[in-house]
Phi, psi and omega in degrees: 000302195283342153279336168293005146297292171330271175350306204260338192257337148277011139319294178275327177307326175306305184306308178280338162308336190263325195285332192283328170273002188254341180284319175313288179326311189290312177275336172294340187257347186270019158145213192228112173304353187241019146323298174257017157285292198332310199257353177300088201310164188074344185274120179280179160302292208309302200288331163308297175317316183294292172323316184274314158326300191325288204289013200050014184321321190282350194270165161275153194323304198290332167295289162328317194290311191306332150281335164308289190286346158276334178280323178293329191259343158271349164112349169308110170261329178113196181219159200293122185262015192278128189319150214049352156227064158297357169257008206277090189303116184299318171344282183306293182310339192265317167331285189303327194270345163288329189308302173305286219264343166294338169268344168262331172291308153331299205305294211301327195293323191284315165305298192305270208318319166309302192269347150310338210254307176262006158302322180294348195268305185305324171282327163296333169259006156214075152337116192050014145281173184338311205272305186300330189290313183299303165344281187306325175299320189295322179313315166263006169281312175305316176311315188271023182225143208272150162310331202289279183316311203273350162284312170302001189242304156318312171281329183290354190259309159326295202301299173306331176302302183308309171299322157323284181299337157293332184295314185276025175052035187248156173267153201300117181258353169283133151270089212235069168165070179059149173346138202272124194285341167295334180092183192263025151115174192253320182253166187304312211276325176318287186299325173283335168306290179314319211273264178323348215247320192273315179289324161000260198304289182327326182280324195278331178258353163272011204246327181306301167316291181302295164005295175299296161342279205303291194317340193243333160303320183297318192292307161308348205261305157318287192298351182276319206278358189287320185298344178258139186337297216287329182275314170319283151348309161303307190292331167308301204310344194110354210286134185287163164295323166333296210281322190264334165322267179306312160259001161279311189261310205295331186279350174258340169288330185302346174324291193290332174282001172272323186290311176318352209238332179269330173288348163259308163347291173327301196281312185277353174310289189264035178186034161258054170331288208305289210288326177293314169325301187263003155262359175052065181237143197255089199236197176267353167279338212273352189277292167340274193298331191271349172277328180272343156324291200255039174005072189259074187319299185327299152312323172301288189296333161273005187253320156301315187309311201300318200277330170288342167270349140317297184318285189321278159004274231250002151288309181296313178300315182300317157293332175270338163279338173279323162316333180254351174263324156216132190300332171293338192293301202280319184275029197262000000 
């Protein structure tokens, strides 16, 4: 297993380096990061030249990439060059946004995974039952709904639920405008109430479409596995239905879902833009929108490097799950 892990790491490192170099070229060629400052009143040509030298814009692109890479690996991610944010450290901006997004995304994906796998397995075992038809219809409905529509509808119901609580002379529970600035409280009960009220609505929004994908993938994979020869052999040996399903069939049926989980995490880390916008979260999606709109290369490169690392990390976790679920993969 250790050798299998080392092989996957050796493959992942060149992918990150090549990807970061290509993105660096694209970002560097997209425009002039000092364009806004050049038109700002009171900014002299000497100041522009000094800042250009400070950012390394006067050097060849390969040298600039090498300086960025060595700085990134040593924790020096540079500063934002967006107008009005010249002294904002990229490291602080990205790490704070990543922490916000990870708290939101991982919880939503884990819930979607657990519920999706459970529903997919039960639907496959009870194929063509009423439950199977209902969950198939629900999954297709969730697939067809854009995330923007889901987020707005969920937020609207959250506001109506808060209004109901107020009409009953109770405090509002669900937060519809980002995490509270004052924190989640001090005593355990207050923390649980505030934390759940803050995360519930955006978690439901992100979980909805992921749940539909997990349940459909798990159902299809489980149906294929249930018809395999080794499952029929297990039944012929007199093993119980539960042992056949959970010990023999479900283990192999989880392999495609583990791939989908890794891809979903990577996609949502940088792509939960709509959900963050609707619910007022300042995460990775918000950082991406601002850095693209302001053309801020240091922040863009920091965003890409962190997002790409997270994607590779979760794909590595997916590869390790492959090895645990199917010994032929790690021994092949």
